[in-house]
Amino acid sequence: MVKSIGEALLRRFLPSHPIPRLKLDKIPDSAKTLVVIPTLLTKEDSAPFEKLERFYLSNKDDNILFGLLFDLTDAKSETTERDAALLSFAEEKISALNETYDRRFFLAVRKRSFSRSEKKYIGSERKRGALIDLVSFIYGEDDRFSLVSGNTDFIKSAAYLVTLDADTNLYIGAVKEMVGAMLHPSNRPVIEKGAVRSGYGILQPRIALTAESACASRFSRLLCGSGGIDPYTFATYDTYQNLFAEGIFCGKGIIDIAAFHTLIPQAFSKESILSHDLLEGNLLRAGYLSDVVLTDSFPKDPLAFYQRAHRWYRGDVQALPYAFSSPYNALGKRYKNPVSKLGRYKVLDNLRRLLTPPLLLSALLFS
């Protein structure tokens, strides 16, 4: 409550300062951009490909390539009998899109690898690993994909990566707006002492809830309000951005590929972090791009809501070592934490979020 009151007072007396950006008629060749949806390939489903097509039609540009970054489902072995059929289906769908729209799409499917913590074969490190593997592929390093289909020359010359969730919606011109912000001279990332110290390696757009998911049930209507894009009723003020010129990365936004490749692949202990977005945002210095809006869905019932919250809470606990001075890196060695004091506070503030529900319940019981 103290935090909420404090932020309300700051919102009342401090103005909002949006991140500057260039107005682009066309994305330049030096800023080629990949738009990717990391997700699971579980069945022969056309929906992800149809969504990718919609994204292309609303963000047409010669220097944007749209792709699906698939993991196969967890298994007891590295391959299964269904894999070949699924790969064939996915390749046929992406080839059909490329024939229709002149090679504006790509597909990458990762190999499974054995996970000691999960005791089965999975896509290594889940979503974070998928992005790391894609960036490694761009730089011509380890190829961890069983299938890559599409314009690989474009992929390997990309400068920016827009990552979205499977239920995120991308609207007209949003990619060009994000690239224009990344290209502004004051936003270019400057890396010093193991982290971005000025500019931004990530820009996080504002995320609103879709009207459809907000109205899906009594539960969602109770928690979501009206949903949809509504700049008059949804606050665009962000305390971190306005006080410290930094935001928080929530997994959907635009990433500077070179900065990501320099800082992220070896930064975190393997198979130990479920929720990686905040930590990546701390190292790459995330900015909050409040005037670019994407929409996301909301759980329609309490079970789905708390399953999602459970994943977040697990991630909050797993991220705690990176609030201190000597966490472990991917090689299992301790190193001096380059994250700023503000970044470490963000990690601890997530612990407050985790503790709020049980403390509220305790207060109710004791009262």
mmCIF file of C-alpha atoms in Angstrom:
data_model
loop_
_atom_site.group_PDB
_atom_site.id
_atom_site.type_symbol
_atom_site.label_atom_id
_atom_site.label_comp_id
_atom_site.label_asym_id
_atom_site.label_seq_id
_atom_site.Cartn_x
_atom_site.Cartn_y
_atom_site.Cartn_z
ATOM 1 C CA MET A 1 0.000 0.000 0.000
ATOM 2 C CA VAL A 2 2.863 2.373 0.840
ATOM 3 C CA LYS A 3 4.366 1.682 -2.581
ATOM 4 C CA SER A 4 1.028 2.318 -4.321
ATOM 5 C CA ILE A 5 0.453 5.591 -2.456
ATOM 6 C CA GLY A 6 4.001 6.746 -3.174
ATOM 7 C CA GLU A 7 3.666 6.005 -6.884
ATOM 8 C CA ALA A 8 0.297 7.767 -7.007
ATOM 9 C CA LEU A 9 1.860 10.905 -5.503
ATOM 10 C CA LEU A 10 4.775 10.767 -7.946
ATOM 11 C CA ARG A 11 2.325 10.312 -10.819
ATOM 12 C CA ARG A 12 0.461 13.401 -9.602
ATOM 13 C CA PHE A 13 3.460 15.707 -9.382
ATOM 14 C CA LEU A 14 6.028 14.367 -11.882
ATOM 15 C CA PRO A 15 5.439 14.627 -15.642
ATOM 16 C CA SER A 16 5.764 11.677 -18.004
ATOM 17 C CA HIS A 17 8.807 11.750 -20.296
ATOM 18 C CA PRO A 18 8.390 9.415 -23.297
ATOM 19 C CA ILE A 19 11.468 7.903 -24.958
ATOM 20 C CA PRO A 20 12.471 9.835 -28.118
ATOM 21 C CA ARG A 21 12.430 8.078 -31.456
ATOM 22 C CA LEU A 22 13.008 8.665 -35.141
ATOM 23 C CA LYS A 23 10.061 8.819 -37.509
ATOM 24 C CA LEU A 24 10.741 6.194 -40.167
ATOM 25 C CA ASP A 25 9.087 5.939 -43.549
ATOM 26 C CA LYS A 26 11.088 2.770 -44.128
ATOM 27 C CA ILE A 27 13.389 0.728 -41.921
ATOM 28 C CA PRO A 28 16.976 1.145 -43.203
ATOM 29 C CA ASP A 29 19.115 -1.800 -44.290
ATOM 30 C CA SER A 30 21.339 -1.293 -41.229
ATOM 31 C CA ALA A 31 18.368 -1.978 -38.932
ATOM 32 C CA LYS A 32 17.006 -5.259 -40.323
ATOM 33 C CA THR A 33 14.587 -6.693 -37.781
ATOM 34 C CA LEU A 34 13.358 -10.176 -36.905
ATOM 35 C CA VAL A 35 9.921 -10.550 -35.334
ATOM 36 C CA VAL A 36 9.767 -13.935 -33.594
ATOM 37 C CA ILE A 37 7.228 -15.878 -31.562
ATOM 38 C CA PRO A 38 8.924 -18.508 -29.379
ATOM 39 C CA THR A 39 6.362 -21.255 -28.745
ATOM 40 C CA LEU A 40 5.785 -25.015 -28.692
ATOM 41 C CA LEU A 41 5.116 -27.153 -31.756
ATOM 42 C CA THR A 42 2.644 -29.609 -30.255
ATOM 43 C CA LYS A 43 0.320 -30.440 -33.126
ATOM 44 C CA GLU A 44 -0.487 -29.683 -36.760
ATOM 45 C CA ASP A 45 -2.107 -26.331 -36.023
ATOM 46 C CA SER A 46 -2.382 -23.508 -38.573
ATOM 47 C CA ALA A 47 -3.136 -20.794 -35.976
ATOM 48 C CA PRO A 48 0.491 -19.661 -35.330
ATOM 49 C CA PHE A 49 1.116 -19.319 -39.072
ATOM 50 C CA GLU A 50 -2.104 -17.351 -39.549
ATOM 51 C CA LYS A 51 -1.078 -15.019 -36.730
ATOM 52 C CA LEU A 52 2.329 -14.547 -38.350
ATOM 53 C CA GLU A 53 0.605 -13.647 -41.616
ATOM 54 C CA ARG A 54 -1.522 -11.018 -39.818
ATOM 55 C CA PHE A 55 1.605 -9.539 -38.254
ATOM 56 C CA TYR A 56 3.195 -9.225 -41.692
ATOM 57 C CA LEU A 57 0.124 -7.585 -43.239
ATOM 58 C CA SER A 58 0.004 -4.977 -40.444
ATOM 59 C CA ASN A 59 3.774 -4.289 -40.466
ATOM 60 C CA LYS A 60 4.920 -4.589 -44.071
ATOM 61 C CA ASP A 61 8.510 -3.517 -44.681
ATOM 62 C CA ASP A 62 11.328 -4.922 -46.796
ATOM 63 C CA ASN A 63 13.596 -5.028 -43.746
ATOM 64 C CA ILE A 64 11.318 -6.972 -41.392
ATOM 65 C CA LEU A 65 11.267 -10.774 -41.358
ATOM 66 C CA PHE A 66 8.621 -12.666 -39.379
ATOM 67 C CA GLY A 67 9.304 -16.049 -37.835
ATOM 68 C CA LEU A 68 8.245 -18.833 -35.508
ATOM 69 C CA LEU A 69 10.835 -20.148 -33.062
ATOM 70 C CA PHE A 70 9.552 -23.609 -32.153
ATOM 71 C CA ASP A 71 10.456 -26.044 -29.409
ATOM 72 C CA LEU A 72 9.216 -29.606 -29.640
ATOM 73 C CA THR A 73 7.349 -30.993 -26.645
ATOM 74 C CA ASP A 74 9.290 -32.573 -23.780
ATOM 75 C CA ALA A 75 10.125 -36.247 -24.326
ATOM 76 C CA LYS A 76 11.972 -39.208 -22.847
ATOM 77 C CA SER A 77 14.278 -39.334 -25.865
ATOM 78 C CA GLU A 78 15.926 -36.798 -28.145
ATOM 79 C CA THR A 79 13.495 -37.572 -30.971
ATOM 80 C CA THR A 80 10.013 -39.093 -31.155
ATOM 81 C CA GLU A 81 7.920 -40.753 -33.859
ATOM 82 C CA ARG A 82 5.759 -37.633 -34.301
ATOM 83 C CA ASP A 83 8.659 -35.224 -34.859
ATOM 84 C CA ALA A 84 9.073 -35.858 -38.601
ATOM 85 C CA ALA A 85 5.376 -35.252 -39.333
ATOM 86 C CA LEU A 86 5.321 -32.058 -37.268
ATOM 87 C CA LEU A 87 8.466 -30.701 -38.910
ATOM 88 C CA SER A 88 7.108 -31.509 -42.367
ATOM 89 C CA PHE A 89 3.817 -29.745 -41.583
ATOM 90 C CA ALA A 90 5.559 -26.637 -40.227
ATOM 91 C CA GLU A 91 7.937 -26.435 -43.188
ATOM 92 C CA GLU A 92 5.060 -26.755 -45.667
ATOM 93 C CA LYS A 93 3.131 -23.938 -43.945
ATOM 94 C CA ILE A 94 6.084 -21.544 -43.868
ATOM 95 C CA SER A 95 6.983 -22.382 -47.490
ATOM 96 C CA ALA A 96 3.421 -21.576 -48.559
ATOM 97 C CA LEU A 97 3.624 -18.182 -46.824
ATOM 98 C CA ASN A 98 6.982 -17.457 -48.464
ATOM 99 C CA GLU A 99 5.608 -18.294 -51.903
ATOM 100 C CA THR A 100 2.668 -15.967 -51.355
ATOM 101 C CA TYR A 101 4.578 -13.046 -49.819
ATOM 102 C CA ASP A 102 8.044 -13.186 -51.417
ATOM 103 C CA ARG A 103 10.100 -14.787 -48.608
ATOM 104 C CA ARG A 104 9.004 -12.612 -45.690
ATOM 105 C CA PHE A 105 8.882 -15.503 -43.179
ATOM 106 C CA PHE A 106 11.160 -17.998 -41.494
ATOM 107 C CA LEU A 107 10.890 -21.023 -39.258
ATOM 108 C CA ALA A 108 13.378 -22.432 -36.756
ATOM 109 C CA VAL A 109 12.814 -25.615 -34.740
ATOM 110 C CA ARG A 110 15.238 -26.440 -31.934
ATOM 111 C CA LYS A 111 16.730 -29.802 -31.120
ATOM 112 C CA ARG A 112 15.931 -31.318 -27.754
ATOM 113 C CA SER A 113 18.700 -31.723 -25.196
ATOM 114 C CA PHE A 114 18.737 -33.598 -21.904
ATOM 115 C CA SER A 115 17.853 -31.546 -18.840
ATOM 116 C CA ARG A 116 19.213 -32.802 -15.545
ATOM 117 C CA SER A 117 16.720 -30.774 -13.530
ATOM 118 C CA GLU A 118 13.703 -31.941 -15.570
ATOM 119 C CA LYS A 119 15.130 -35.455 -16.156
ATOM 120 C CA LYS A 120 13.930 -35.483 -19.765
ATOM 121 C CA TYR A 121 14.734 -34.060 -23.190
ATOM 122 C CA ILE A 122 13.528 -30.485 -23.647
ATOM 123 C CA GLY A 123 14.308 -27.318 -25.573
ATOM 124 C CA SER A 124 17.321 -26.133 -23.596
ATOM 125 C CA GLU A 125 16.542 -23.282 -21.159
ATOM 126 C CA ARG A 126 13.028 -22.879 -22.601
ATOM 127 C CA LYS A 127 12.316 -19.395 -24.048
ATOM 128 C CA ARG A 128 15.575 -17.798 -22.878
ATOM 129 C CA GLY A 129 17.524 -20.637 -24.456
ATOM 130 C CA ALA A 130 15.566 -20.294 -27.693
ATOM 131 C CA LEU A 131 16.519 -16.635 -28.029
ATOM 132 C CA ILE A 132 20.147 -17.381 -27.147
ATOM 133 C CA ASP A 133 20.246 -20.161 -29.748
ATOM 134 C CA LEU A 134 18.747 -17.878 -32.401
ATOM 135 C CA VAL A 135 21.302 -15.144 -31.679
ATOM 136 C CA SER A 136 24.100 -17.744 -31.760
ATOM 137 C CA PHE A 137 22.818 -18.859 -35.172
ATOM 138 C CA ILE A 138 22.878 -15.239 -36.367
ATOM 139 C CA TYR A 139 26.536 -15.014 -35.353
ATOM 140 C CA GLY A 140 27.410 -18.295 -37.034
ATOM 141 C CA GLU A 141 28.088 -20.128 -33.788
ATOM 142 C CA ASP A 142 26.609 -23.410 -32.503
ATOM 143 C CA ASP A 143 23.692 -24.526 -34.647
ATOM 144 C CA ARG A 144 21.156 -26.019 -32.233
ATOM 145 C CA PHE A 145 18.285 -26.258 -34.699
ATOM 146 C CA SER A 146 16.936 -29.376 -36.334
ATOM 147 C CA LEU A 147 15.216 -27.239 -38.988
ATOM 148 C CA VAL A 148 15.716 -23.693 -40.277
ATOM 149 C CA SER A 149 13.550 -22.664 -43.228
ATOM 150 C CA GLY A 150 13.335 -19.277 -44.881
ATOM 151 C CA ASN A 151 15.624 -16.383 -45.740
ATOM 152 C CA THR A 152 18.717 -17.302 -43.693
ATOM 153 C CA ASP A 153 20.800 -14.518 -45.284
ATOM 154 C CA PHE A 154 18.361 -11.963 -43.875
ATOM 155 C CA ILE A 155 18.399 -13.652 -40.458
ATOM 156 C CA LYS A 156 22.195 -13.464 -40.224
ATOM 157 C CA SER A 157 22.249 -9.755 -41.104
ATOM 158 C CA ALA A 158 19.578 -8.692 -38.581
ATOM 159 C CA ALA A 159 20.293 -5.922 -36.063
ATOM 160 C CA TYR A 160 17.147 -6.095 -33.922
ATOM 161 C CA LEU A 161 14.928 -8.820 -32.545
ATOM 162 C CA VAL A 162 11.279 -8.288 -31.583
ATOM 163 C CA THR A 163 10.191 -11.121 -29.299
ATOM 164 C CA LEU A 164 6.498 -11.779 -28.622
ATOM 165 C CA ASP A 165 4.502 -14.383 -26.724
ATOM 166 C CA ALA A 166 2.112 -16.729 -28.491
ATOM 167 C CA ASP A 167 -0.912 -14.738 -27.261
ATOM 168 C CA THR A 168 0.524 -11.264 -27.937
ATOM 169 C CA ASN A 169 -1.068 -9.094 -30.627
ATOM 170 C CA LEU A 170 1.031 -6.799 -32.816
ATOM 171 C CA TYR A 171 -0.696 -3.785 -34.349
ATOM 172 C CA ILE A 172 -0.245 -1.603 -37.425
ATOM 173 C CA GLY A 173 3.181 0.031 -37.598
ATOM 174 C CA ALA A 174 4.269 -1.115 -34.133
ATOM 175 C CA VAL A 175 7.537 -2.686 -35.331
ATOM 176 C CA LYS A 176 8.565 0.461 -37.205
ATOM 177 C CA GLU A 177 7.818 2.546 -34.096
ATOM 178 C CA MET A 178 10.028 0.320 -31.934
ATOM 179 C CA VAL A 179 12.872 0.306 -34.459
ATOM 180 C CA GLY A 180 12.639 4.101 -34.745
ATOM 181 C CA ALA A 181 13.121 4.358 -30.981
ATOM 182 C CA MET A 182 16.103 1.980 -30.994
ATOM 183 C CA LEU A 183 17.747 3.996 -33.803
ATOM 184 C CA HIS A 184 17.530 7.338 -31.988
ATOM 185 C CA PRO A 185 21.102 8.385 -31.081
ATOM 186 C CA SER A 186 20.293 8.913 -27.393
ATOM 187 C CA ASN A 187 18.922 5.369 -27.121
ATOM 188 C CA ARG A 188 21.871 3.454 -28.618
ATOM 189 C CA PRO A 189 23.244 1.019 -25.994
ATOM 190 C CA VAL A 190 26.690 1.724 -24.515
ATOM 191 C CA ILE A 191 28.243 -1.285 -22.766
ATOM 192 C CA GLU A 192 30.650 -0.697 -19.880
ATOM 193 C CA LYS A 193 31.802 -3.084 -17.161
ATOM 194 C CA GLY A 194 29.534 -5.938 -18.159
ATOM 195 C CA ALA A 195 26.224 -4.090 -18.596
ATOM 196 C CA VAL A 196 24.537 -1.385 -20.664
ATOM 197 C CA ARG A 197 25.162 1.898 -18.806
ATOM 198 C CA SER A 198 23.477 4.365 -21.151
ATOM 199 C CA GLY A 199 20.989 4.017 -23.953
ATOM 200 C CA TYR A 200 18.897 0.865 -24.117
ATOM 201 C CA GLY A 201 19.554 -2.725 -25.144
ATOM 202 C CA ILE A 202 15.816 -3.464 -24.793
ATOM 203 C CA LEU A 203 12.715 -1.343 -25.252
ATOM 204 C CA GLN A 204 9.531 -2.625 -23.647
ATOM 205 C CA PRO A 205 6.221 -1.384 -25.136
ATOM 206 C CA ARG A 206 3.153 -0.940 -22.997
ATOM 207 C CA ILE A 207 1.063 -4.107 -22.668
ATOM 208 C CA ALA A 208 -2.728 -3.810 -22.489
ATOM 209 C CA LEU A 209 -5.222 -6.647 -22.173
ATOM 210 C CA THR A 210 -7.388 -7.768 -25.076
ATOM 211 C CA ALA A 211 -11.056 -6.908 -24.751
ATOM 212 C CA GLU A 212 -11.927 -10.516 -25.624
ATOM 213 C CA SER A 213 -9.951 -12.040 -22.733
ATOM 214 C CA ALA A 214 -10.995 -9.274 -20.331
ATOM 215 C CA CYS A 215 -14.648 -10.163 -20.936
ATOM 216 C CA ALA A 216 -14.234 -13.942 -21.133
ATOM 217 C CA SER A 217 -15.596 -14.675 -17.636
ATOM 218 C CA ARG A 218 -16.832 -13.045 -14.448
ATOM 219 C CA PHE A 219 -13.377 -13.576 -12.958
ATOM 220 C CA SER A 220 -11.591 -11.757 -15.791
ATOM 221 C CA ARG A 221 -14.166 -8.932 -15.831
ATOM 222 C CA LEU A 222 -13.625 -8.443 -12.104
ATOM 223 C CA LEU A 223 -9.842 -8.097 -12.425
ATOM 224 C CA CYS A 224 -9.371 -6.541 -15.873
ATOM 225 C CA GLY A 225 -11.822 -3.698 -16.309
ATOM 226 C CA SER A 226 -12.794 -3.093 -19.925
ATOM 227 C CA GLY A 227 -9.596 -4.382 -21.593
ATOM 228 C CA GLY A 228 -8.431 -3.433 -25.064
ATOM 229 C CA ILE A 229 -6.380 -0.422 -26.204
ATOM 230 C CA ASP A 230 -7.676 2.678 -24.438
ATOM 231 C CA PRO A 231 -5.098 5.425 -23.880
ATOM 232 C CA TYR A 232 -7.581 7.533 -21.938
ATOM 233 C CA THR A 233 -8.172 5.065 -19.130
ATOM 234 C CA PHE A 234 -4.955 3.002 -19.003
ATOM 235 C CA ALA A 235 -2.114 4.738 -17.172
ATOM 236 C CA THR A 236 1.037 5.257 -19.210
ATOM 237 C CA TYR A 237 3.105 6.498 -16.275
ATOM 238 C CA ASP A 238 5.940 4.249 -15.142
ATOM 239 C CA THR A 239 7.756 5.128 -11.936
ATOM 240 C CA TYR A 240 11.084 3.540 -12.829
ATOM 241 C CA GLN A 241 11.192 5.151 -16.282
ATOM 242 C CA ASN A 242 10.335 8.635 -15.064
ATOM 243 C CA LEU A 243 12.568 8.638 -11.998
ATOM 244 C CA PHE A 244 15.548 6.644 -13.273
ATOM 245 C CA ALA A 245 15.117 6.502 -17.095
ATOM 246 C CA GLU A 246 14.784 2.698 -16.903
ATOM 247 C CA GLY A 247 11.869 0.326 -17.164
ATOM 248 C CA ILE A 248 11.275 -3.394 -16.578
ATOM 249 C CA PHE A 249 11.378 -6.002 -19.340
ATOM 250 C CA CYS A 250 8.418 -8.391 -19.261
ATOM 251 C CA GLY A 251 9.411 -10.606 -22.200
ATOM 252 C CA LYS A 252 7.777 -8.724 -25.081
ATOM 253 C CA GLY A 253 9.769 -5.997 -26.796
ATOM 254 C CA ILE A 254 12.651 -5.125 -29.096
ATOM 255 C CA ILE A 255 16.216 -6.250 -28.364
ATOM 256 C CA ASP A 256 19.537 -5.012 -29.719
ATOM 257 C CA ILE A 257 21.009 -8.285 -31.001
ATOM 258 C CA ALA A 258 24.668 -7.237 -30.670
ATOM 259 C CA ALA A 259 24.203 -6.148 -27.043
ATOM 260 C CA PHE A 260 22.289 -9.344 -26.256
ATOM 261 C CA HIS A 261 25.023 -11.490 -27.798
ATOM 262 C CA THR A 262 27.707 -9.662 -25.808
ATOM 263 C CA LEU A 263 26.046 -9.810 -22.388
ATOM 264 C CA ILE A 264 23.415 -12.534 -22.043
ATOM 265 C CA PRO A 265 24.523 -16.041 -23.197
ATOM 266 C CA GLN A 266 27.036 -16.625 -20.353
ATOM 267 C CA ALA A 267 25.478 -14.364 -17.717
ATOM 268 C CA PHE A 268 23.199 -16.721 -15.776
ATOM 269 C CA SER A 269 23.543 -20.122 -14.194
ATOM 270 C CA LYS A 270 22.136 -22.893 -16.392
ATOM 271 C CA GLU A 271 18.821 -24.573 -15.571
ATOM 272 C CA SER A 272 18.294 -22.395 -12.531
ATOM 273 C CA ILE A 273 16.074 -19.508 -13.680
ATOM 274 C CA LEU A 274 12.505 -19.936 -14.868
ATOM 275 C CA SER A 275 11.747 -16.210 -15.292
ATOM 276 C CA HIS A 276 14.629 -14.473 -17.041
ATOM 277 C CA ASP A 277 13.048 -11.272 -18.339
ATOM 278 C CA LEU A 278 13.821 -8.975 -15.395
ATOM 279 C CA LEU A 279 17.450 -10.102 -15.239
ATOM 280 C CA GLU A 280 17.962 -9.570 -18.959
ATOM 281 C CA GLY A 281 16.358 -6.142 -18.666
ATOM 282 C CA ASN A 282 18.749 -5.254 -15.840
ATOM 283 C CA LEU A 283 21.852 -6.171 -17.852
ATOM 284 C CA LEU A 284 20.652 -4.691 -21.151
ATOM 285 C CA ARG A 285 18.986 -1.650 -19.510
ATOM 286 C CA ALA A 286 15.343 -1.833 -20.519
ATOM 287 C CA GLY A 287 13.400 1.289 -21.408
ATOM 288 C CA TYR A 288 9.623 1.675 -21.172
ATOM 289 C CA LEU A 289 8.139 2.717 -24.510
ATOM 290 C CA SER A 290 4.762 3.797 -23.169
ATOM 291 C CA ASP A 291 3.302 5.163 -26.407
ATOM 292 C CA VAL A 292 3.634 1.877 -28.324
ATOM 293 C CA VAL A 293 0.958 -0.588 -27.237
ATOM 294 C CA LEU A 294 0.683 -4.363 -27.675
ATOM 295 C CA THR A 295 -2.114 -6.462 -26.234
ATOM 296 C CA ASP A 296 -1.983 -9.743 -24.384
ATOM 297 C CA SER A 297 -4.564 -12.181 -23.081
ATOM 298 C CA PHE A 298 -5.631 -12.683 -19.455
ATOM 299 C CA PRO A 299 -6.471 -15.971 -17.682
ATOM 300 C CA LYS A 300 -10.208 -16.553 -17.610
ATOM 301 C CA ASP A 301 -10.406 -18.494 -14.339
ATOM 302 C CA PRO A 302 -8.630 -18.511 -10.942
ATOM 303 C CA LEU A 303 -6.814 -21.809 -11.631
ATOM 304 C CA ALA A 304 -5.142 -20.490 -14.793
ATOM 305 C CA PHE A 305 -4.430 -17.170 -13.062
ATOM 306 C CA TYR A 306 -2.645 -18.774 -10.110
ATOM 307 C CA GLN A 307 -0.793 -21.263 -12.300
ATOM 308 C CA ARG A 308 0.678 -18.285 -14.138
ATOM 309 C CA ALA A 309 1.353 -16.470 -10.869
ATOM 310 C CA HIS A 310 3.088 -19.590 -9.545
ATOM 311 C CA ARG A 311 5.497 -19.520 -12.494
ATOM 312 C CA TRP A 312 6.218 -15.859 -11.813
ATOM 313 C CA TYR A 313 6.770 -16.476 -8.094
ATOM 314 C CA ARG A 314 9.146 -19.353 -8.770
ATOM 315 C CA GLY A 315 11.056 -17.093 -11.120
ATOM 316 C CA ASP A 316 11.192 -14.331 -8.509
ATOM 317 C CA VAL A 317 12.808 -16.679 -6.007
ATOM 318 C CA GLN A 318 15.242 -18.096 -8.558
ATOM 319 C CA ALA A 319 16.336 -14.565 -9.529
ATOM 320 C CA LEU A 320 17.224 -13.578 -5.948
ATOM 321 C CA PRO A 321 20.951 -14.498 -6.166
ATOM 322 C CA TYR A 322 21.313 -11.827 -8.849
ATOM 323 C CA ALA A 323 20.336 -9.145 -6.326
ATOM 324 C CA PHE A 324 23.648 -9.762 -4.547
ATOM 325 C CA SER A 325 27.286 -9.190 -5.368
ATOM 326 C CA SER A 326 28.573 -12.597 -6.546
ATOM 327 C CA PRO A 327 26.077 -14.748 -8.496
ATOM 328 C CA TYR A 328 26.995 -17.746 -10.672
ATOM 329 C CA ASN A 329 27.403 -17.508 -14.434
ATOM 330 C CA ALA A 330 26.686 -20.157 -17.105
ATOM 331 C CA LEU A 331 30.073 -21.784 -16.445
ATOM 332 C CA GLY A 332 29.191 -22.339 -12.796
ATOM 333 C CA LYS A 333 31.667 -19.720 -11.565
ATOM 334 C CA ARG A 334 31.039 -16.739 -9.348
ATOM 335 C CA TYR A 335 31.591 -13.288 -10.839
ATOM 336 C CA LYS A 336 31.202 -9.680 -9.768
ATOM 337 C CA ASN A 337 27.601 -8.679 -10.410
ATOM 338 C CA PRO A 338 27.584 -5.747 -12.895
ATOM 339 C CA VAL A 339 23.910 -4.895 -12.281
ATOM 340 C CA SER A 340 23.209 -1.436 -10.840
ATOM 341 C CA LYS A 341 21.719 -0.869 -7.391
ATOM 342 C CA LEU A 342 18.424 -0.006 -9.055
ATOM 343 C CA GLY A 343 18.439 -3.319 -10.929
ATOM 344 C CA ARG A 344 19.091 -5.220 -7.709
ATOM 345 C CA TYR A 345 16.260 -3.335 -6.029
ATOM 346 C CA LYS A 346 13.919 -4.442 -8.837
ATOM 347 C CA VAL A 347 14.767 -8.077 -8.067
ATOM 348 C CA LEU A 348 14.038 -7.524 -4.360
ATOM 349 C CA ASP A 349 10.854 -5.611 -5.183
ATOM 350 C CA ASN A 350 9.597 -8.690 -7.024
ATOM 351 C CA LEU A 351 10.032 -10.569 -3.744
ATOM 352 C CA ARG A 352 7.654 -8.039 -2.195
ATOM 353 C CA ARG A 353 5.129 -8.931 -4.909
ATOM 354 C CA LEU A 354 5.557 -12.603 -4.052
ATOM 355 C CA LEU A 355 5.000 -12.012 -0.325
ATOM 356 C CA THR A 356 2.016 -9.667 -0.670
ATOM 357 C CA PRO A 357 -0.764 -12.311 -1.113
ATOM 358 C CA PRO A 358 0.234 -14.513 1.878
ATOM 359 C CA LEU A 359 0.763 -11.446 4.065
ATOM 360 C CA LEU A 360 -2.666 -10.074 3.099
ATOM 361 C CA LEU A 361 -4.229 -13.436 3.943
ATOM 362 C CA SER A 362 -2.367 -13.494 7.268
ATOM 363 C CA ALA A 363 -3.587 -9.983 8.082
ATOM 364 C CA LEU A 364 -7.148 -11.038 7.289
ATOM 365 C CA LEU A 365 -6.906 -14.123 9.531
ATOM 366 C CA PHE A 366 -5.298 -12.293 12.438
ATOM 367 C CA SER A 367 -7.798 -9.437 12.243
#
